Short mmCIF file of C-alpha atoms in Angstrom, two decimals:
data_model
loop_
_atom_site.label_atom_id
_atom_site.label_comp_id
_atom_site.label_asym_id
_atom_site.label_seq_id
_atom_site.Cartn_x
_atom_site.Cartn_y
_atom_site.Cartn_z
CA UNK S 68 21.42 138.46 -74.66
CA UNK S 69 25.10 137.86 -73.77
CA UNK S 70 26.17 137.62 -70.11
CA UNK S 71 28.79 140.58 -69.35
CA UNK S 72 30.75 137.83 -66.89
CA UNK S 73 30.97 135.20 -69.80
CA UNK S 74 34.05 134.76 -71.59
CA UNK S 75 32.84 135.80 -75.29
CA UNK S 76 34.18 133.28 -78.52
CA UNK S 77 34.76 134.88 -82.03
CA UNK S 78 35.38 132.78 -85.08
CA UNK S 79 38.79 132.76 -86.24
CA UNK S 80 40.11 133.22 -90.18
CA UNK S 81 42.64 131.08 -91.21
CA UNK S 82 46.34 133.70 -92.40
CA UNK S 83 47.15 133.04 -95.94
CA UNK S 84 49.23 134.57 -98.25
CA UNK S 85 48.37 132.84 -101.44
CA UNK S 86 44.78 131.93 -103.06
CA UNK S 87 44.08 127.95 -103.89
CA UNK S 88 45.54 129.69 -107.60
CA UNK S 89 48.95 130.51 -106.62
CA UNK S 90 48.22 134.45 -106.76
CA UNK S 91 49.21 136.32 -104.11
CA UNK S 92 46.37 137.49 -101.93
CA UNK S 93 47.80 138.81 -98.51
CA UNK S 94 50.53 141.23 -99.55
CA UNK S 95 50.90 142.41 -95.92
CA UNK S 96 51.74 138.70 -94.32
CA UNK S 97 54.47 137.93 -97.32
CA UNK S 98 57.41 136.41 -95.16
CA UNK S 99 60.73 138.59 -96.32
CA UNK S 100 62.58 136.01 -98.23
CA UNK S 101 64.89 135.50 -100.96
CA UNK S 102 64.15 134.04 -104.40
CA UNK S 103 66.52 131.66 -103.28
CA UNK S 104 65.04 130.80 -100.40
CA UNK S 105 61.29 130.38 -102.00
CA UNK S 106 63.32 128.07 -104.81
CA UNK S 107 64.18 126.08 -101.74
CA UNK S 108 61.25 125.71 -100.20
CA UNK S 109 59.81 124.48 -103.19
CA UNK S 110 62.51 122.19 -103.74
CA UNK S 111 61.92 120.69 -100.34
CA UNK S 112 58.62 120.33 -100.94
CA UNK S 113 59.10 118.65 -103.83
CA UNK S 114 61.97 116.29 -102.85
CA UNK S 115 59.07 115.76 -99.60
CA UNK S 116 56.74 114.62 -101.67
CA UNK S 117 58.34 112.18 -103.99
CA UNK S 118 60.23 110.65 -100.71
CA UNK S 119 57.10 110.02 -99.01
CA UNK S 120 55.67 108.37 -102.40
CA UNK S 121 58.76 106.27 -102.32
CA UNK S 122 58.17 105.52 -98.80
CA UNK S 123 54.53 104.55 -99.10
CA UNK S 124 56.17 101.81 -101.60
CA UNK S 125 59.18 100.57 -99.18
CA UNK S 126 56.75 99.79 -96.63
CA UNK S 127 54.61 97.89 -98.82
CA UNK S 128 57.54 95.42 -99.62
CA UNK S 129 58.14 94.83 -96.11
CA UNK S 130 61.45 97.09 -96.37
CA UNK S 131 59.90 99.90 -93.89
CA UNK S 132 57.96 99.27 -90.19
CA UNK S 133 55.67 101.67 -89.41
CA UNK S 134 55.03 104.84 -91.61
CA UNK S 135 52.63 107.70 -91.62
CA UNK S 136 52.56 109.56 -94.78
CA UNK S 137 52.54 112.98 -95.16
CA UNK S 138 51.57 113.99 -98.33
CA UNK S 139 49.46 117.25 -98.31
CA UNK S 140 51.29 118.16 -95.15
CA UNK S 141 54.23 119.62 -96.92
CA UNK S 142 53.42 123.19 -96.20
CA UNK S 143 53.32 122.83 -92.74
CA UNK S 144 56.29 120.27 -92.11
CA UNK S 145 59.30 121.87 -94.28
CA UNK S 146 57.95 125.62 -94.03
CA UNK S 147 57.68 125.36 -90.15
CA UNK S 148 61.36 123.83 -90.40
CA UNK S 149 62.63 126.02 -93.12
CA UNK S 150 62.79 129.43 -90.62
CA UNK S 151 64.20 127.36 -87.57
CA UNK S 152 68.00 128.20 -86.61
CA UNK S 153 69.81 125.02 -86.79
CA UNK S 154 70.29 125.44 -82.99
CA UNK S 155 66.63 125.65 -82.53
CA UNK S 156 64.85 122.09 -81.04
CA UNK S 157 62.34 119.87 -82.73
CA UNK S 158 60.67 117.38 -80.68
CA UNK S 159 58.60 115.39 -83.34
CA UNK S 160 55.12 113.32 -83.39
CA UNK S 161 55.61 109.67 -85.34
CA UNK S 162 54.61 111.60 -88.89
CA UNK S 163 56.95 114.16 -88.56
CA UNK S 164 60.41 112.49 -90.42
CA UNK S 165 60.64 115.49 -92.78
CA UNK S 166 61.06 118.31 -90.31
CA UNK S 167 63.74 115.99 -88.04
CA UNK S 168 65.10 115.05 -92.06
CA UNK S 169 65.69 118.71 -92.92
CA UNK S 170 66.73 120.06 -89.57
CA UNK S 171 70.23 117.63 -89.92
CA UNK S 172 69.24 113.54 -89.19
CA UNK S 173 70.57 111.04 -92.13
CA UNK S 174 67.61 109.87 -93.36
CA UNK S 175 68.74 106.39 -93.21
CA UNK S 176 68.53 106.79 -89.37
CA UNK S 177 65.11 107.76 -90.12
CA UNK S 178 64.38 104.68 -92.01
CA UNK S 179 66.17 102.70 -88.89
CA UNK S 180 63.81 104.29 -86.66
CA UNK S 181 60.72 102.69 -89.07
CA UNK S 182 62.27 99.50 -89.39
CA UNK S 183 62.62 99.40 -85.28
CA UNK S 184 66.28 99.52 -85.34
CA UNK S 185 68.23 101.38 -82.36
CA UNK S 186 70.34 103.40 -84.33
CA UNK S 187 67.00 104.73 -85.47
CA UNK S 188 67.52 107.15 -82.81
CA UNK S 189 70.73 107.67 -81.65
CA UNK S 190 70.86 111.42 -82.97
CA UNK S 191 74.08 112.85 -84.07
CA UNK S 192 75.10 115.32 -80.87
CA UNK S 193 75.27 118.70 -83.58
CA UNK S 194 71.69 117.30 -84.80
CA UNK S 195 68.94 119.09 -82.26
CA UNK S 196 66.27 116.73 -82.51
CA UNK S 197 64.11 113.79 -80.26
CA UNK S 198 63.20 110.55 -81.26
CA UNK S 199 60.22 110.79 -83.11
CA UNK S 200 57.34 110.37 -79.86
CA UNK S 201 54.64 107.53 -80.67
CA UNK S 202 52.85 108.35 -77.50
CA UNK S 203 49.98 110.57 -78.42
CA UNK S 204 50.99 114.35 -77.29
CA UNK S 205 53.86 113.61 -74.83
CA UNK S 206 56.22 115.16 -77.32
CA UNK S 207 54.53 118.80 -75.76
CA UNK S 208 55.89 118.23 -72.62
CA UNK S 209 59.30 117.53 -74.03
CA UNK S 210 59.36 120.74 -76.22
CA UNK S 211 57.98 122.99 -73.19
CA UNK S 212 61.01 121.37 -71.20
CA UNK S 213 63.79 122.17 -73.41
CA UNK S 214 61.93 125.32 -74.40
CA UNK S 215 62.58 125.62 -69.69
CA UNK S 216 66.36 124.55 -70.22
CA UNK S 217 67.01 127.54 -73.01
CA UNK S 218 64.95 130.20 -70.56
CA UNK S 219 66.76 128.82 -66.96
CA UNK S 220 70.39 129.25 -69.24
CA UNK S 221 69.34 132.59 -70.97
CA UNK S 222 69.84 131.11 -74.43
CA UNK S 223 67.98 132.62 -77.52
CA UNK S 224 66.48 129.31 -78.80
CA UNK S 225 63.01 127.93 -79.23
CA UNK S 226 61.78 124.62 -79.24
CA UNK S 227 58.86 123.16 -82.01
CA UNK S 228 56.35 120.40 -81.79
CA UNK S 229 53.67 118.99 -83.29
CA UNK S 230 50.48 117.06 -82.75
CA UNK S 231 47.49 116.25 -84.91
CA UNK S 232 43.68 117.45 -84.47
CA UNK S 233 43.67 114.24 -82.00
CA UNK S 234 46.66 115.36 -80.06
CA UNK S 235 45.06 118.59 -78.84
CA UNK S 236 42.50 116.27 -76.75
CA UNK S 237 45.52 114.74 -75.01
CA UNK S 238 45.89 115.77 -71.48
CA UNK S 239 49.82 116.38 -72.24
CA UNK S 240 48.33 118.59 -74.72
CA UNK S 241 46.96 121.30 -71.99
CA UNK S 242 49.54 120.79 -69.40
CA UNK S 243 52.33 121.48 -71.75
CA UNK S 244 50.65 124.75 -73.05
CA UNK S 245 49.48 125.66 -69.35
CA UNK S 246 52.74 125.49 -68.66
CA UNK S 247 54.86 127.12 -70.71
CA UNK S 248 51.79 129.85 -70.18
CA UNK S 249 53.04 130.25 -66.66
CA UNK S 250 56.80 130.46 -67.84
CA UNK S 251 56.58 132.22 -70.56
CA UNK S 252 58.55 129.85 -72.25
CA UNK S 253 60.01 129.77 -76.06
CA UNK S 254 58.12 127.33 -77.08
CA UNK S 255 56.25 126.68 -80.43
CA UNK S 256 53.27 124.32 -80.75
CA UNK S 257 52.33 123.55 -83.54
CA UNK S 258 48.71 121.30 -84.03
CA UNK S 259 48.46 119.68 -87.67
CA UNK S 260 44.55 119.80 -88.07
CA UNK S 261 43.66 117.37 -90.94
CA UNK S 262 40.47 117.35 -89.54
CA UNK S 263 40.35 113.70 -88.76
CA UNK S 264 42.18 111.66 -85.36
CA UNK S 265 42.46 108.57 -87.73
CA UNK S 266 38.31 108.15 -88.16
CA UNK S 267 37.46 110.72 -86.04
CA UNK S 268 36.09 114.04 -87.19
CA UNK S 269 37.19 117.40 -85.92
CA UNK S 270 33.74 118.42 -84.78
CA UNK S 271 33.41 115.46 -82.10
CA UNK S 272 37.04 116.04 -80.84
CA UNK S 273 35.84 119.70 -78.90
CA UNK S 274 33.33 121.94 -78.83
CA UNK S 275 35.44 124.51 -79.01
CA UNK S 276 35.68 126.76 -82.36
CA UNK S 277 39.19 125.82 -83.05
CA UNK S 278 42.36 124.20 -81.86
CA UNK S 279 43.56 128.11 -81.81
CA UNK S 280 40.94 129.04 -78.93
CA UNK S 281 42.79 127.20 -76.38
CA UNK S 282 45.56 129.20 -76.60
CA UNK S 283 43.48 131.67 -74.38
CA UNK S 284 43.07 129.80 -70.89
CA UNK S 285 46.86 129.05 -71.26
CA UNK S 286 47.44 132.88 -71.59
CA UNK S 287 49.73 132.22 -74.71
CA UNK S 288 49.34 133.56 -78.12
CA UNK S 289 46.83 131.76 -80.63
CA UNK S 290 47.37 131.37 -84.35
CA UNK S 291 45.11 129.78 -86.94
CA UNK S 292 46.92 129.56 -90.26
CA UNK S 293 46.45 128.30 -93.80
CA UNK S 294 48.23 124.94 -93.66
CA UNK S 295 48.13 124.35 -97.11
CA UNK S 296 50.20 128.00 -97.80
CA UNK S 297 53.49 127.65 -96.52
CA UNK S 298 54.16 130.98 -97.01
CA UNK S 299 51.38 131.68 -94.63
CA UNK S 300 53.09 128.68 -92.27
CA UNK S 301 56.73 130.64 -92.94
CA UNK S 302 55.07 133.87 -91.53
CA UNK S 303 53.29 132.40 -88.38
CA UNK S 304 56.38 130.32 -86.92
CA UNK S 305 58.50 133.37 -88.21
CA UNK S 306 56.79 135.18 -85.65
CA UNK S 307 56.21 132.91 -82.84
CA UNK S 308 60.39 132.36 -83.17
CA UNK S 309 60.62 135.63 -82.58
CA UNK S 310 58.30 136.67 -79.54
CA UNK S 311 59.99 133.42 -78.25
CA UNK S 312 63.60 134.72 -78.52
CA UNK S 313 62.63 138.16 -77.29
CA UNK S 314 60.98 136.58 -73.84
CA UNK S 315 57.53 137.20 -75.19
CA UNK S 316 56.14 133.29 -74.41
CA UNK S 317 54.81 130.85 -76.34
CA UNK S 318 52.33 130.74 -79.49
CA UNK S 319 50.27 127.38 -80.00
CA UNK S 320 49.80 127.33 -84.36
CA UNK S 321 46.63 125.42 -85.53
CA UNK S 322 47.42 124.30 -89.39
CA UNK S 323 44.54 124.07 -91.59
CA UNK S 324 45.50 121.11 -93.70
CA UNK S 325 44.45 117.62 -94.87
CA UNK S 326 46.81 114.53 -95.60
CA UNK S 327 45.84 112.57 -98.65
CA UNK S 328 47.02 109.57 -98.20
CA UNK S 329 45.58 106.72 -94.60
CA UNK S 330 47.01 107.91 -91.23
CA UNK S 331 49.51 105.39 -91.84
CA UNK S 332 50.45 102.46 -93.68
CA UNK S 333 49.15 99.83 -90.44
CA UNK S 334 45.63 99.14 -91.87
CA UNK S 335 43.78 102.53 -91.80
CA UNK S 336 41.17 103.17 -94.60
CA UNK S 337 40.25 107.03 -95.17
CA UNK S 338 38.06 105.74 -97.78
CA UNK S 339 35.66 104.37 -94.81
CA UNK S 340 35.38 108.11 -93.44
CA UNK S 341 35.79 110.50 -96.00
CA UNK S 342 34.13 111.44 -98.79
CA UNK S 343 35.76 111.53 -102.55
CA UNK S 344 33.98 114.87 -102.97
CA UNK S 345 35.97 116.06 -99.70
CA UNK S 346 39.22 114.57 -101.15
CA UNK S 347 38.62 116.35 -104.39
CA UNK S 348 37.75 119.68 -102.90
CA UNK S 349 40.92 119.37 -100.63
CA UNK S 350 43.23 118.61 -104.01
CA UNK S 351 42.28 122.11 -105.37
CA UNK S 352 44.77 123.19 -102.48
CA UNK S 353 47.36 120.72 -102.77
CA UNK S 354 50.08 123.22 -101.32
CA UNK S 355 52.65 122.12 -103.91
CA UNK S 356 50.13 122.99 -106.70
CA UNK S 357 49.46 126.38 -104.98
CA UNK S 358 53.16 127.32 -104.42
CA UNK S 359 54.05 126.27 -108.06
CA UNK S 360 52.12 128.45 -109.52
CA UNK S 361 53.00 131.23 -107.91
CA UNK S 362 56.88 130.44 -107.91
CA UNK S 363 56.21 129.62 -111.93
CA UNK S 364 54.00 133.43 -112.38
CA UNK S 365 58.00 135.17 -110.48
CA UNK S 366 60.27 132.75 -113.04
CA UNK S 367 61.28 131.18 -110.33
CA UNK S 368 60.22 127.64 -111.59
CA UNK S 369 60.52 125.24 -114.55
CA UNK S 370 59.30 121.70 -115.14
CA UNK S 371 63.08 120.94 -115.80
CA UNK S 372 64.23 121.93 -112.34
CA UNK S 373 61.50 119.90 -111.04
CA UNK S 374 62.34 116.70 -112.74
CA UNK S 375 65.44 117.29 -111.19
CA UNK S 376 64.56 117.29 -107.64
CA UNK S 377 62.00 114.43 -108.01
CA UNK S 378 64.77 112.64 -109.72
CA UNK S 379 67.79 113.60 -106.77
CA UNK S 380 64.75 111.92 -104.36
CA UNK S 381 64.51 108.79 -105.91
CA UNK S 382 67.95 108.51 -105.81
CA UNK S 383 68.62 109.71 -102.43
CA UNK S 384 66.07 107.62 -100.82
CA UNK S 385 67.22 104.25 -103.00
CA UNK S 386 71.25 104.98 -101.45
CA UNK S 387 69.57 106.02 -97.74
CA UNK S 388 66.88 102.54 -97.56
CA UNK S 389 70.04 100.67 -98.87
CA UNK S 390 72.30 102.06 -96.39
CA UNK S 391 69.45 101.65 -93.53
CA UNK S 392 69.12 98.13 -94.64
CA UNK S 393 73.16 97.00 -94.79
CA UNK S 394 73.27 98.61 -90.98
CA UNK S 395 74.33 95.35 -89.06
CA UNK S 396 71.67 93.66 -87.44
CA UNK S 397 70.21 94.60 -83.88
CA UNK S 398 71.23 91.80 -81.37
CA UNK S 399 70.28 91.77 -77.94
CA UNK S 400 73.41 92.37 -75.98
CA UNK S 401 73.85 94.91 -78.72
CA UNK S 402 71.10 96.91 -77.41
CA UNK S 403 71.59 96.48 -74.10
CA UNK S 404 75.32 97.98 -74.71
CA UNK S 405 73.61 101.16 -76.68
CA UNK S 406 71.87 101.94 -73.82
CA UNK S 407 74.45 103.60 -71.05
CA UNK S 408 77.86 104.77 -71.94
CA UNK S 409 79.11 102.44 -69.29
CA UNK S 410 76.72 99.35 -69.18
CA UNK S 411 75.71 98.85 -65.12
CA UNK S 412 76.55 95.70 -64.00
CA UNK S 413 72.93 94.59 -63.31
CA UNK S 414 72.74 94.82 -67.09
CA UNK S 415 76.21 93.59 -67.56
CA UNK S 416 74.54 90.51 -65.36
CA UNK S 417 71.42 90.09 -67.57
CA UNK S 418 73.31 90.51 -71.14
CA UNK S 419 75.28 87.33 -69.12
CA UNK S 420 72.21 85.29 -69.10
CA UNK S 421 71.38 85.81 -71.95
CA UNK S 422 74.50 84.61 -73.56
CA UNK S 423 74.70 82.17 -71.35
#
């Protein structure tokens, strides 16, 4: 028998638009968007895809540093970033290069950033984007501070992040979402669940029924969605935008999804912790399968166009590594002179000793 006092849990259903076929199974949570606009997103997708393939490759050849791949996550990266206003804020995890990619940064800056290089992240000033954050969760707290700046200055912005299933155990994690709770911030957070941190399986990460529940004791909205739709991801951060820019507070997303290639190119082996069964069952839903089909059942799609875009990638990412890798080497007092406008003279006095 329940206790009246005691907080009651409910399972939570995933939103999704379209079925693992590409037919359209949610008529009521279609985002309102051009044919245009779903040829883009599919284009995006695409071009997402066949750059992270490429990168996969760079990195083997020593011509990337570190890289986490992405493929799988397509849904949730470039539909997320697709309904953003380009004066909107991303503050990005380590994987997330496509949504900082689309939302304005060269990619050869992105490339930089991989090889180590400090031009990596000095972001363009009309580009509204952080370095990519390799500390586990602290890009929350960054996106719940800009998402502070826009409330304090009355602007009608929101700010995006995201973390992985590991990410949400992160104390930043909590204090970011308590926070913006108590604010009522614009802020979107958005929680990549692959179901693995690296090697370690959802179920041992929380007790709690999903990454969406803890939405609740921050007294913010809670979303579980279909990562592997993004026209269910479109709809979601469509709507958390929105209660952001009206003052309604913040939303915290959890995105059903699964990457198929390691956690990153560093030594991880997926093939130590998950199943080929699970990795097959997962394909059936490969998100650019899904939103193929459905784009291909409106017209909307042809082989042709898409040996086009996989084609413009190739390209674009053999001009961008060549670029990244003809940027003139990083030297020491060369860093220490990108780091102020005006160097201090205590660093004036150590770039000195080291010349010296």
């Amino acid at each position: 028998m329940s206790k009246p006092y005691v907080v009651g849990v409910q399972e939570v259903q995933p939103l999704s638009v379209l079925g693992t076929d590409g037919t359209v199974t949610n008529p009521g949570a279609m985002p309102n968007l051009t044919d245009d606009q779903l040829k883009e997103l599919m284009r995006r997708m695409v071009f997402t895809r066949t750059w992270d393939q490429r990168a996969v490759n760079l990195t083997r050849q020593g011509r990337l540093g570190f890289y986490a791949p992405v493929s799988g996550q397509e849904a949730t990266m470039v539909g997320s970033e697709f309904v953003l206003n380009k004066d909107d804020f991303i503050c990005p995890g380590y994987r997330d290069m496509p949504q900082i990619v689309w939302h304005g940064l060269p990619m050869y800056q992105a490339f930089l950033y991989s090889r180590g290089h400090q031009h990596g992240g000095q972001i363009p000033q009309d580009v509204h984007v952080l370095m990519p954050q390799i500390i586990i969760g602290a890009q929350y707290l960054h996106a719940m501070g800009v998402a502070m700046a826009f409330k304090q200055r009355g602007e009608q912005r929101v700010s995006i992040t995201y973390t992985g299933d590991g990410g949400s155990s992160e104390g930043d994690f909590y204090e970011a979402l308590n926070f913006a709770g108590a604010f009522k911030l614009p802020s979107i957070f958005m929680v990549q669940n692959n179901g693995y941190a690296i090697t370690t399986p959802f179920s041992k990460q929380t007790a709690a029924l999903s990454v969406a529940h803890k939405a609740v004791a921050a007294g913010i909205e809670g979303v579980q969605v279909d990562g592997m739709d993004v026209l269910a991801v479109v709809k979601a951060v469509q709507d958390a935008a929105e209660r952001g820019r009206k003052g309604e507070g913040a939303t915290l997303i959890e995105a059903i999804t699964y990457r198929f290639l390691p956690h990153s190119m560093s030594g991880d082996d997926p093939s130590k912790y998950r199943t080929k069964e699970e990795t097959a069952e997962w394909e059936l839903k490969d998100p650019l399968n899904r939103f193929r089909n459905y784009l291909v059942s409106k017209g909307l799609w042809t082989e042709e166009e898409e040996a086009k875009v996989v084609e413009d990638a190739k390209n674009t990412v053999a001009e961008q590594i060549k670029k990244a890798e003809e940027t003139e080497k990083m030297t020491v007092p060369g860093l220490i002179d990108s780091m102020f406008e005006t160097t201090p003279q205590h660093l004036e006095e150590q770039k000195a000793d080291y010349l010296a």
